[in-house]
PDB file of C-alpha atoms in Angstrom:
ATOM      1  CA  GLN A   1      65.333  95.058  29.406  1.00  0.00           C
ATOM      2  CA  VAL A   2      68.918  96.246  29.083  1.00  0.00           C
ATOM      3  CA  GLN A   3      70.293  99.457  30.540  1.00  0.00           C
ATOM      4  CA  LEU A   4      73.632 100.809  29.312  1.00  0.00           C
ATOM      5  CA  VAL A   5      75.896 103.276  31.117  1.00  0.00           C
ATOM      6  CA  GLU A   6      78.910 104.715  29.322  1.00  0.00           C
ATOM      7  CA  SER A   7      82.070 106.165  30.828  1.00  0.00           C
ATOM      8  CA  GLY A   8      85.640 107.028  29.898  1.00  0.00           C
ATOM      9  CA  GLY A   9      85.171 110.031  27.629  1.00  0.00           C
ATOM     10  CA  GLY A  10      87.249 113.163  27.946  1.00  0.00           C
ATOM     11  CA  LEU A  11      89.846 115.418  26.365  1.00  0.00           C
ATOM     12  CA  VAL A  12      92.947 113.926  24.763  1.00  0.00           C
ATOM     13  CA  GLN A  13      95.767 115.153  22.537  1.00  0.00           C
ATOM     14  CA  ALA A  14      96.017 113.998  18.930  1.00  0.00           C
ATOM     15  CA  GLY A  15      97.881 110.709  18.788  1.00  0.00           C
ATOM     16  CA  GLY A  16      96.743 109.736  22.262  1.00  0.00           C
ATOM     17  CA  SER A  17      94.524 106.920  23.464  1.00  0.00           C
ATOM     18  CA  LEU A  18      91.268 106.570  25.317  1.00  0.00           C
ATOM     19  CA  ARG A  19      89.126 103.632  26.412  1.00  0.00           C
ATOM     20  CA  LEU A  20      85.369 103.849  26.662  1.00  0.00           C
ATOM     21  CA  SER A  21      83.372 101.452  28.813  1.00  0.00           C
ATOM     22  CA  CYS A  22      79.753 100.415  28.449  1.00  0.00           C
ATOM     23  CA  ALA A  23      78.316  98.680  31.506  1.00  0.00           C
ATOM     24  CA  ALA A  24      75.144  96.694  30.952  1.00  0.00           C
ATOM     25  CA  SER A  25      72.419  95.611  33.345  1.00  0.00           C
ATOM     26  CA  GLY A  26      69.158  93.761  32.904  1.00  0.00           C
ATOM     27  CA  ARG A  27      69.061  90.750  30.642  1.00  0.00           C
ATOM     28  CA  THR A  28      72.246  88.788  30.170  1.00  0.00           C
ATOM     29  CA  PHE A  29      74.963  90.741  28.425  1.00  0.00           C
ATOM     30  CA  SER A  30      76.291  87.644  26.714  1.00  0.00           C
ATOM     31  CA  SER A  31      73.012  87.307  24.817  1.00  0.00           C
ATOM     32  CA  SER A  32      73.395  90.732  23.209  1.00  0.00           C
ATOM     33  CA  ALA A  33      75.470  92.127  20.397  1.00  0.00           C
ATOM     34  CA  MET A  34      76.938  95.580  20.971  1.00  0.00           C
ATOM     35  CA  GLY A  35      77.460  98.403  18.514  1.00  0.00           C
ATOM     36  CA  TRP A  36      79.290 101.697  18.846  1.00  0.00           C
ATOM     37  CA  PHE A  37      78.239 104.905  17.104  1.00  0.00           C
ATOM     38  CA  ARG A  38      79.382 108.517  17.180  1.00  0.00           C
ATOM     39  CA  GLN A  39      77.900 111.883  16.312  1.00  0.00           C
ATOM     40  CA  ALA A  40      79.886 115.038  15.634  1.00  0.00           C
ATOM     41  CA  PRO A  41      78.278 118.515  15.741  1.00  0.00           C
ATOM     42  CA  GLY A  42      76.154 119.130  12.659  1.00  0.00           C
ATOM     43  CA  LYS A  43      76.574 115.581  11.381  1.00  0.00           C
ATOM     44  CA  GLU A  44      74.515 112.405  11.358  1.00  0.00           C
ATOM     45  CA  ARG A  45      75.195 109.646  13.840  1.00  0.00           C
ATOM     46  CA  GLU A  46      77.570 107.191  12.198  1.00  0.00           C
ATOM     47  CA  PHE A  47      78.565 103.604  12.769  1.00  0.00           C
ATOM     48  CA  VAL A  48      81.946 102.971  14.403  1.00  0.00           C
ATOM     49  CA  GLY A  49      82.074  99.234  15.000  1.00  0.00           C
ATOM     50  CA  ALA A  50      80.300  96.264  16.516  1.00  0.00           C
ATOM     51  CA  ILE A  51      80.902  92.999  18.322  1.00  0.00           C
ATOM     52  CA  ARG A  52      78.696  89.965  17.792  1.00  0.00           C
ATOM     53  CA  TRP A  53      77.560  87.628  20.527  1.00  0.00           C
ATOM     54  CA  SER A  54      80.190  85.213  19.200  1.00  0.00           C
ATOM     55  CA  GLY A  55      82.923  87.776  19.916  1.00  0.00           C
ATOM     56  CA  SER A  56      83.794  88.600  16.311  1.00  0.00           C
ATOM     57  CA  THR A  57      84.131  92.288  15.432  1.00  0.00           C
ATOM     58  CA  TYR A  58      83.894  94.620  12.462  1.00  0.00           C
ATOM     59  CA  TYR A  59      84.620  98.323  11.988  1.00  0.00           C
ATOM     60  CA  ALA A  60      83.984 101.370   9.861  1.00  0.00           C
ATOM     61  CA  ASP A  61      86.784 102.192   7.424  1.00  0.00           C
ATOM     62  CA  SER A  62      87.527 105.434   9.251  1.00  0.00           C
ATOM     63  CA  VAL A  63      88.582 103.672  12.465  1.00  0.00           C
ATOM     64  CA  ARG A  64      89.790 100.260  11.319  1.00  0.00           C
ATOM     65  CA  GLY A  65      93.299  99.590  12.597  1.00  0.00           C
ATOM     66  CA  ARG A  66      93.036 102.237  15.321  1.00  0.00           C
ATOM     67  CA  PHE A  67      89.986 101.209  17.354  1.00  0.00           C
ATOM     68  CA  THR A  68      89.367  97.854  19.025  1.00  0.00           C
ATOM     69  CA  ILE A  69      86.081  96.579  20.432  1.00  0.00           C
ATOM     70  CA  SER A  70      86.033  93.934  23.135  1.00  0.00           C
ATOM     71  CA  ARG A  71      83.815  92.601  25.885  1.00  0.00           C
ATOM     72  CA  ASP A  72      84.060  91.050  29.323  1.00  0.00           C
ATOM     73  CA  ASN A  73      80.930  89.018  29.902  1.00  0.00           C
ATOM     74  CA  ALA A  74      81.820  88.321  33.536  1.00  0.00           C
ATOM     75  CA  LYS A  75      81.708  92.075  34.185  1.00  0.00           C
ATOM     76  CA  ASN A  76      78.754  92.730  31.853  1.00  0.00           C
ATOM     77  CA  THR A  77      80.866  95.387  30.176  1.00  0.00           C
ATOM     78  CA  GLY A  78      81.900  96.248  26.640  1.00  0.00           C
ATOM     79  CA  TYR A  79      84.886  98.364  25.680  1.00  0.00           C
ATOM     80  CA  LEU A  80      85.983 100.625  22.859  1.00  0.00           C
ATOM     81  CA  GLN A  81      89.758 101.097  22.869  1.00  0.00           C
ATOM     82  CA  MET A  82      90.741 104.109  20.752  1.00  0.00           C
ATOM     83  CA  ASN A  83      94.363 104.604  19.721  1.00  0.00           C
ATOM     84  CA  SER A  84      96.097 107.119  17.454  1.00  0.00           C
ATOM     85  CA  LEU A  85      93.230 109.531  17.959  1.00  0.00           C
ATOM     86  CA  LYS A  86      92.686 112.323  15.445  1.00  0.00           C
ATOM     87  CA  PRO A  87      90.788 115.621  15.762  1.00  0.00           C
ATOM     88  CA  GLU A  88      88.178 114.241  13.362  1.00  0.00           C
ATOM     89  CA  ASP A  89      87.375 111.560  15.957  1.00  0.00           C
ATOM     90  CA  THR A  90      85.835 114.273  18.147  1.00  0.00           C
ATOM     91  CA  ALA A  91      82.204 113.335  18.766  1.00  0.00           C
ATOM     92  CA  VAL A  92      79.701 112.044  21.268  1.00  0.00           C
ATOM     93  CA  TYR A  93      80.109 108.280  21.393  1.00  0.00           C
ATOM     94  CA  TYR A  94      77.203 105.923  22.040  1.00  0.00           C
ATOM     95  CA  CYS A  95      77.036 102.231  22.762  1.00  0.00           C
ATOM     96  CA  ALA A  96      73.992 100.205  21.784  1.00  0.00           C
ATOM     97  CA  ALA A  97      72.751  96.677  22.365  1.00  0.00           C
ATOM     98  CA  GLY A  98      70.527  94.343  20.409  1.00  0.00           C
ATOM     99  CA  GLN A  99      69.983  90.717  19.615  1.00  0.00           C
ATOM    100  CA  TRP A 100      72.004  90.970  16.401  1.00  0.00           C
ATOM    101  CA  SER A 101      74.866  93.260  15.463  1.00  0.00           C
ATOM    102  CA  SER A 102      74.241  95.803  12.723  1.00  0.00           C
ATOM    103  CA  THR A 103      75.589  98.992  11.166  1.00  0.00           C
ATOM    104  CA  LYS A 104      72.126 100.586  11.316  1.00  0.00           C
ATOM    105  CA  ARG A 105      70.847 102.553  14.317  1.00  0.00           C
ATOM    106  CA  GLY A 106      67.327 101.213  13.974  1.00  0.00           C
ATOM    107  CA  ASP A 107      68.444  97.631  14.515  1.00  0.00           C
ATOM    108  CA  TYR A 108      69.469  98.263  18.132  1.00  0.00           C
ATOM    109  CA  ASP A 109      67.007  98.103  21.008  1.00  0.00           C
ATOM    110  CA  TYR A 110      68.895  99.884  23.794  1.00  0.00           C
ATOM    111  CA  TRP A 111      71.248 102.868  23.925  1.00  0.00           C
ATOM    112  CA  GLY A 112      73.657 104.430  26.373  1.00  0.00           C
ATOM    113  CA  GLN A 113      73.484 108.115  27.267  1.00  0.00           C
ATOM    114  CA  GLY A 114      76.546 109.041  25.216  1.00  0.00           C
ATOM    115  CA  THR A 115      79.954 110.282  26.305  1.00  0.00           C
ATOM    116  CA  GLN A 116      81.941 113.182  24.845  1.00  0.00           C
ATOM    117  CA  VAL A 117      85.340 112.529  23.285  1.00  0.00           C
ATOM    118  CA  THR A 118      87.358 115.590  22.293  1.00  0.00           C
ATOM    119  CA  VAL A 119      90.691 115.307  20.476  1.00  0.00           C
ATOM    120  CA  SER A 120      92.806 118.449  20.328  1.00  0.00           C
ATOM    121  CA  SER A 121      95.308 119.285  17.594  1.00  0.00           C
TER     122      SER A 121
END
C-alpha cells in the first residue's frame, strides 16, 4: 500500500508563497495519481487540484492561476506550489493518492495526515 507524509505548512502573509510536499512510500509513486484537498474550520473538505499519472494537471476555480501541482517520480514526492496566497486559503491541506485522479474524496485510496496552512491579512 501507499503511505503519504505531508510537510511544508505554516504561517504566511497574504500575497506570499508556500510549497507543500507529499512524500510517498510503498507501491510505485509513478503508478498513482495524486489529488490535493483542503478543509477550513466549519467547512467541508474541498478539491484543490490533481495530477494524473501522465503528468497533466487540473485545478479548482478558486486556485487556478495561483497554485501549481507537480511531481518528482525519482524522489517519490508530489508538490503543491501556492503563490499569491489569500486569507481564504487558510485550511488544513491533504494530499491523496489513487489509481485515477478525481475531484471526489471517495475515489482516493490513501491520504496524508494533513498540514496546516494559515494566511494572515
